Coordinates of C-alpha atoms in Angstrom, one line a residue:
Chain L
M1 CA -14.9 42.4 27.8
E2 CA -17.1 45.5 27.6
A3 CA -20.0 43.5 29.1
I4 CA -17.8 42.4 32.0
E5 CA -16.6 46.0 32.6
K6 CA -20.2 47.2 32.7
T7 CA -21.2 44.4 35.1
L8 CA -18.3 45.2 37.4
N9 CA -19.4 48.8 37.5
F10 CA -22.9 47.6 38.5
I11 CA -21.3 45.3 41.2
V12 CA -19.5 48.3 42.7
E13 CA -22.5 50.6 42.5
I14 CA -24.9 48.3 44.3
E15 CA -22.5 47.9 47.1
Q16 CA -24.1 51.1 48.5
L17 CA -27.0 48.9 49.7
K18 CA -24.6 48.0 52.5
D19 CA -25.0 51.6 53.7
V20 CA -28.8 51.6 53.8
Y21 CA -30.0 51.0 57.4
R22 CA -33.3 49.4 58.3
K23 CA -35.4 49.9 61.4
T24 CA -34.6 46.6 63.3
R25 CA -31.5 45.1 64.9
P26 CA -30.4 41.6 64.1
V27 CA -30.9 39.3 67.1
G28 CA -28.0 39.8 69.6
L29 CA -26.5 42.7 67.7
D30 CA -26.3 46.3 69.0
R31 CA -26.7 48.0 65.7
F32 CA -29.4 48.3 63.0
E33 CA -29.5 45.9 60.1
N34 CA -28.5 47.1 56.6
S35 CA -30.5 46.1 53.5
A36 CA -27.6 44.1 51.9
E37 CA -27.3 41.7 54.7
H38 CA -31.1 41.6 55.0
S39 CA -31.2 40.5 51.4
W40 CA -28.9 37.6 52.0
H41 CA -30.9 36.6 55.0
V42 CA -34.2 36.5 53.2
C43 CA -32.7 34.5 50.3
L44 CA -31.6 31.8 52.7
A45 CA -34.9 31.9 54.6
A46 CA -36.8 31.5 51.3
L47 CA -34.5 28.6 50.2
M48 CA -35.1 26.7 53.5
L49 CA -38.8 27.4 53.7
K50 CA -39.7 26.8 50.1
D51 CA -41.7 23.6 50.8
F52 CA -44.1 25.6 52.8
A53 CA -45.2 27.9 50.0
N54 CA -49.0 27.7 49.3
E55 CA -48.3 27.0 45.6
A56 CA -45.4 25.3 43.9
V57 CA -42.8 28.1 43.3
D58 CA -39.7 28.3 41.1
I59 CA -37.4 28.9 44.0
H60 CA -34.6 30.2 41.8
R61 CA -36.9 33.0 40.6
V62 CA -37.8 33.8 44.2
I63 CA -34.2 34.1 45.1
K64 CA -33.4 36.3 42.1
M65 CA -36.3 38.6 43.2
L66 CA -35.0 38.7 46.7
L67 CA -31.5 39.5 45.7
I68 CA -32.6 42.6 43.9
H69 CA -35.8 43.5 45.8
D70 CA -34.3 46.3 47.9
L71 CA -31.9 47.9 45.3
G72 CA -34.3 50.8 44.9
E73 CA -33.5 51.8 48.5
I74 CA -30.0 52.9 47.5
D75 CA -31.6 56.1 46.0
A76 CA -34.9 56.1 48.0
G77 CA -33.7 55.0 51.5
D78 CA -35.5 52.5 53.7
T79 CA -39.0 53.2 55.1
I80 CA -40.8 51.4 57.8
I81 CA -43.6 49.3 56.4
Y82 CA -46.1 50.5 59.0
A83 CA -45.6 54.1 58.0
S84 CA -47.4 53.1 54.8
E85 CA -45.8 52.5 51.4
T86 CA -46.5 55.9 49.7
S87 CA -46.7 56.2 46.0
D88 CA -44.0 58.9 46.1
N89 CA -41.6 56.6 47.8
K90 CA -42.5 53.7 45.4
A91 CA -41.8 56.0 42.5
K92 CA -38.4 56.9 43.9
E93 CA -37.6 53.2 44.4
A94 CA -38.6 52.3 40.9
A95 CA -36.5 55.1 39.5
G96 CA -33.6 53.9 41.6
V97 CA -33.9 50.3 40.5
R98 CA -34.0 51.4 36.8
R99 CA -30.9 53.6 37.2
L100 CA -28.9 50.7 38.7
L101 CA -30.1 48.0 36.4
Q102 CA -29.4 50.1 33.4
L103 CA -25.7 49.9 34.3
L104 CA -25.9 46.3 33.1
P105 CA -25.8 44.9 29.6
A106 CA -29.2 45.5 28.0
E107 CA -30.5 42.0 28.1
L108 CA -29.8 41.6 31.9
A109 CA -31.2 45.1 32.5
Q110 CA -34.5 44.1 30.9
E111 CA -34.8 40.7 32.6
F112 CA -34.2 42.0 36.1
T113 CA -36.3 45.1 35.7
A114 CA -39.2 42.9 34.7
L115 CA -38.5 40.6 37.7
W116 CA -38.4 43.6 40.1
Q117 CA -41.7 44.8 38.7
E118 CA -43.2 41.3 39.2
F119 CA -42.0 41.3 42.8
E120 CA -43.5 44.7 43.4
A121 CA -46.9 43.8 41.8
G122 CA -47.0 40.7 44.1
E123 CA -49.4 38.8 41.7
T124 CA -47.4 35.7 40.9
A125 CA -46.8 32.7 43.2
E126 CA -43.1 33.6 43.3
A127 CA -43.7 37.2 44.2
R128 CA -46.3 36.3 46.9
F129 CA -43.9 33.9 48.5
A130 CA -40.9 36.3 48.2
K131 CA -43.0 39.0 49.9
A132 CA -44.1 36.7 52.6
I133 CA -40.5 35.7 53.4
D134 CA -39.4 39.4 53.4
R135 CA -41.7 40.0 56.4
V136 CA -40.3 37.2 58.6
P137 CA -36.8 38.4 59.8
P138 CA -38.0 41.9 61.0
L139 CA -40.8 40.1 63.0
L140 CA -38.2 37.8 64.5
H141 CA -36.0 40.8 65.4
N142 CA -38.8 42.3 67.3
L143 CA -40.0 39.1 68.9
L144 CA -36.6 38.2 70.1
G145 CA -35.4 41.7 70.7
D146 CA -38.0 43.1 73.2
G147 CA -40.1 44.6 70.4
H148 CA -37.5 47.3 70.0
S149 CA -38.7 48.6 66.7
W150 CA -42.4 48.4 67.5
K151 CA -41.8 50.4 70.7
T152 CA -39.6 53.0 69.0
H153 CA -42.1 53.6 66.2
G154 CA -45.3 53.3 68.3
V155 CA -46.4 50.3 66.2
T156 CA -49.6 48.7 67.6
A157 CA -50.7 45.0 67.6
D158 CA -53.5 45.9 65.2
Q159 CA -51.0 47.3 62.7
V160 CA -48.6 44.3 63.1
F161 CA -51.4 41.7 62.5
S162 CA -52.9 43.7 59.7
V163 CA -49.7 44.3 57.7
N164 CA -48.2 40.8 58.3
Q165 CA -51.2 38.7 57.6
R166 CA -50.0 39.1 54.0
I167 CA -47.5 36.3 54.9
A168 CA -50.5 34.0 54.5
A169 CA -50.8 34.9 50.8
G170 CA -47.4 33.2 50.3
S171 CA -47.5 30.6 53.0
E172 CA -50.5 29.8 55.3
A173 CA -48.3 27.4 57.3
L174 CA -45.6 30.1 58.0
W175 CA -48.2 32.7 58.9
S176 CA -49.8 30.2 61.3
V177 CA -46.5 29.8 63.2
M178 CA -45.7 33.5 63.1
R179 CA -49.3 34.5 64.2
T180 CA -48.9 32.2 67.2
R181 CA -45.7 33.8 68.2
L182 CA -47.2 37.3 67.7
E183 CA -50.2 36.3 69.9
A184 CA -47.8 35.2 72.6
A185 CA -46.0 38.6 72.3
V186 CA -49.3 40.3 72.9
R187 CA -50.0 38.1 76.0
D188 CA -46.5 38.9 77.3
G189 CA -47.1 42.7 76.9
L190 CA -44.3 43.0 74.2
L191 CA -46.8 44.1 71.6
K192 CA -49.8 46.3 72.5
Chain J
M1 CA -45.0 23.0 62.1
E2 CA -42.0 21.5 63.8
A3 CA -40.0 21.8 60.5
I4 CA -40.9 25.5 60.3
E5 CA -39.9 26.0 64.0
K6 CA -36.6 24.3 63.4
T7 CA -36.0 26.4 60.3
L8 CA -36.8 29.6 62.1
N9 CA -34.2 28.7 64.7
F10 CA -31.7 28.2 61.9
I11 CA -32.7 31.6 60.4
V12 CA -32.1 33.3 63.7
E13 CA -28.8 31.5 64.4
I14 CA -27.2 32.3 61.0
E15 CA -27.9 35.9 61.6
Q16 CA -24.6 35.9 63.5
L17 CA -22.8 36.0 60.1
K18 CA -23.7 39.7 60.2
D19 CA -21.3 40.1 63.0
V20 CA -18.3 38.5 61.3
Y21 CA -16.0 41.2 59.9
R22 CA -13.8 40.7 56.9
K23 CA -10.5 42.5 56.0
T24 CA -11.7 44.9 53.3
R25 CA -14.0 47.9 53.3
P26 CA -16.8 48.2 50.7
V27 CA -16.2 51.0 48.2
G28 CA -17.0 54.3 49.7
L29 CA -17.7 53.0 53.2
D30 CA -15.6 53.7 56.2
R31 CA -16.0 50.3 57.9
F32 CA -15.1 46.7 57.3
E33 CA -17.5 44.5 55.4
N34 CA -19.3 41.7 57.1
S35 CA -19.7 38.2 55.7
A36 CA -23.5 38.3 55.4
E37 CA -23.5 41.4 53.1
H38 CA -20.5 39.9 51.3
S39 CA -22.6 36.8 50.7
W40 CA -25.4 38.8 49.1
H41 CA -22.9 40.7 47.0
V42 CA -21.3 37.6 45.5
C43 CA -24.6 36.0 44.7
L44 CA -25.6 39.0 42.6
A45 CA -22.2 39.1 41.0
A46 CA -22.4 35.4 40.1
L47 CA -25.9 35.9 38.7
M48 CA -24.9 38.8 36.5
L49 CA -21.6 37.3 35.3
K50 CA -22.8 33.7 34.7
D51 CA -22.4 33.9 30.9
F52 CA -18.7 34.3 31.4
A53 CA -18.2 31.0 33.2
N54 CA -15.7 28.7 31.3
E55 CA -18.2 25.9 31.4
A56 CA -22.0 26.0 31.4
V57 CA -23.0 26.2 35.1
D58 CA -26.3 25.6 36.9
I59 CA -26.4 29.1 38.3
H60 CA -29.1 28.2 40.9
R61 CA -26.6 25.7 42.4
V62 CA -23.9 28.4 42.3
I63 CA -26.1 30.8 44.2
K64 CA -27.1 28.2 46.8
M65 CA -23.4 27.5 47.4
L66 CA -22.6 31.2 47.7
L67 CA -25.5 31.8 50.1
I68 CA -24.0 29.3 52.6
H69 CA -20.3 29.4 51.7
D70 CA -19.2 31.5 54.7
L71 CA -21.5 30.1 57.4
G72 CA -18.5 28.3 58.9
E73 CA -17.1 31.7 59.8
I74 CA -19.7 32.1 62.5
D75 CA -17.7 29.7 64.6
A76 CA -14.3 30.0 63.0
G77 CA -14.1 33.7 62.2
D78 CA -12.8 35.3 59.0
T79 CA -9.2 34.8 57.9
I80 CA -7.4 36.7 55.2
I81 CA -6.8 34.4 52.2
Y82 CA -3.2 35.5 51.9
A83 CA -2.4 34.2 55.4
S84 CA -3.0 30.8 53.9
E85 CA -6.0 28.6 54.5
T86 CA -4.7 26.3 57.3
S87 CA -6.1 22.9 57.9
D88 CA -6.9 23.8 61.5
N89 CA -9.1 26.7 60.3
K90 CA -10.7 24.6 57.6
A91 CA -11.6 22.0 60.2
K92 CA -13.2 24.7 62.5
E93 CA -15.2 26.0 59.5
A94 CA -16.4 22.5 58.6
A95 CA -17.5 21.9 62.2
G96 CA -19.3 25.2 62.3
V97 CA -21.1 24.6 59.1
R98 CA -22.2 21.2 60.4
R99 CA -23.4 22.6 63.6
L100 CA -25.5 25.2 61.9
L101 CA -27.0 23.0 59.1
Q102 CA -27.9 20.4 61.7
L103 CA -30.4 22.8 63.1
L104 CA -32.4 22.3 59.9
P105 CA -34.8 19.3 59.1
A106 CA -32.6 16.3 58.2
E107 CA -33.1 16.4 54.4
L108 CA -32.1 20.0 54.1
A109 CA -29.2 19.5 56.4
Q110 CA -27.9 16.7 54.2
E111 CA -28.4 18.6 50.9
F112 CA -26.6 21.7 52.1
T113 CA -23.8 20.0 53.9
A114 CA -23.1 18.2 50.6
L115 CA -23.3 21.4 48.7
W116 CA -20.9 23.2 51.1
Q117 CA -18.4 20.3 50.8
E118 CA -18.7 20.5 47.0
F119 CA -17.9 24.3 47.2
E120 CA -14.9 23.6 49.4
A121 CA -13.5 20.9 47.2
G122 CA -13.8 23.2 44.2
E123 CA -13.9 20.3 41.7
T124 CA -17.2 20.9 39.9
A125 CA -17.9 23.6 37.3
E126 CA -20.3 25.3 39.8
A127 CA -17.8 25.3 42.6
R128 CA -15.0 26.6 40.4
F129 CA -17.2 29.5 39.2
A130 CA -18.5 30.2 42.7
K131 CA -14.9 30.3 44.0
A132 CA -13.9 32.6 41.2
I133 CA -16.7 35.1 41.9
D134 CA -15.9 35.0 45.6
R135 CA -12.5 36.6 44.9
V136 CA -13.8 39.5 42.9
P137 CA -15.3 42.0 45.4
P138 CA -12.3 42.0 47.8
L139 CA -10.1 42.8 44.8
L140 CA -12.4 45.6 43.7
H141 CA -12.4 46.9 47.3
N142 CA -8.6 47.2 47.2
L143 CA -8.4 48.4 43.6
L144 CA -10.9 51.2 44.3
G145 CA -9.9 51.7 47.9
D146 CA -6.2 52.6 47.7
G147 CA -5.1 49.0 48.3
H148 CA -6.1 49.4 51.9
S149 CA -6.1 45.8 52.9
W150 CA -3.0 44.9 50.8
K151 CA -1.1 47.7 52.6
T152 CA -2.4 46.8 56.1
H153 CA -1.5 43.2 55.8
G154 CA 1.7 43.6 53.8
V155 CA 0.3 41.6 50.8
T156 CA 2.6 41.6 47.8
A157 CA 1.8 41.8 44.1
D158 CA 3.2 38.2 43.8
Q159 CA 0.8 37.0 46.4
V160 CA -2.2 38.8 44.8
F161 CA -1.5 37.3 41.3
S162 CA -0.7 33.9 42.7
V163 CA -3.8 33.6 44.8
N164 CA -6.3 35.2 42.4
Q165 CA -5.3 33.5 39.2
R166 CA -7.7 30.8 40.5
I167 CA -10.3 33.1 39.1
A168 CA -9.3 31.8 35.7
A169 CA -10.4 28.3 36.7
G170 CA -13.9 29.6 36.8
S171 CA -13.8 32.3 34.2
E172 CA -10.9 33.0 31.9
A173 CA -12.7 36.2 30.6
L174 CA -13.2 37.6 34.1
W175 CA -9.6 36.8 35.1
S176 CA -8.4 38.6 32.0
V177 CA -10.3 41.8 33.0
M178 CA -9.2 41.6 36.6
R179 CA -5.6 40.8 35.7
T180 CA -5.5 43.9 33.6
R181 CA -6.8 46.0 36.5
L182 CA -4.3 44.5 38.8
E183 CA -1.4 45.2 36.4
A184 CA -2.5 48.8 36.3
A185 CA -2.5 48.9 40.1
V186 CA 1.1 47.7 40.0
R187 CA 2.0 50.4 37.5
D188 CA 0.3 53.0 39.7
G189 CA 2.2 51.8 42.7
L190 CA -0.9 50.7 44.6
L191 CA 0.3 47.1 44.6
K192 CA 4.0 46.3 45.1

């Protein structure tokens, strides 16, 4: 019973991720996306695109990573990827993830802390694919939403190609499709 | 490439779940919850509570079910569980899920349609556990949020116990903890 009570406290605490707002708007919505609904979205995207990973991946591990990948933002806030991922912010996120996961029974805390670190390091097939998928929805938001976040934050085509080519490390096929769409956005003047 | 393009269209289309609002407010937030962030929340809850399922469950299947369980609401809207789950609404949800999943390549469409039907039927260990978990966050929202949704919709203690005892079909241990909390809410006058 104590383990259930602890876990329920965790479940309530992580709900704050619903109050962390990102820099893009979901397609057709007139508000910014929050990191909880984003996390759901990338889990489903990973699940449906798993056959296009460069290497065979354990999709269950990918989804577990994506379910927790943004928990650190509850304490650290969301930062735009183009403003560089600073070591200060990374340290805040790591501390935040630790604080939250330590609400759980010890064995779970340990398992998911290790999984979060694996995601952050980006050195396994699962982490590479999870990180690739994580980039896709914000690109779609911009591509289908008049480049709103690129324009607001003065993000250039060079930056978009440079940061997002990491998609290829998880899925060459997916990057090929996204790169084609981005090139069309440049031709259309959406991205400069 | 065509399969990726189809899947990207699906990913954009399901984003509308972020615009389906439920009847409870996340703890500490002054707005209603949407069904996309709810879906993320129940996936993590299932993952962390899996050891308390009555029967051994394939947690990956449970999570896949929970990722898609509310997609039908994009076309049908959210309905409060206490207002009874009508066959008319169930038919609308089923049609909505079919419409969305058919955007995917055929094999995926088939797999996830079957999984959604399994969830709805509630007759396998995974479906029973997924349905149990699905009930927990809205109860926590009410328990920790002055019974706001119970009060607004005139939901009685009898209804709450009758509808939520289905949690026991997925996890006796979890229902025991939740029942204790609900009984305290009745003693405190939060639930009548």
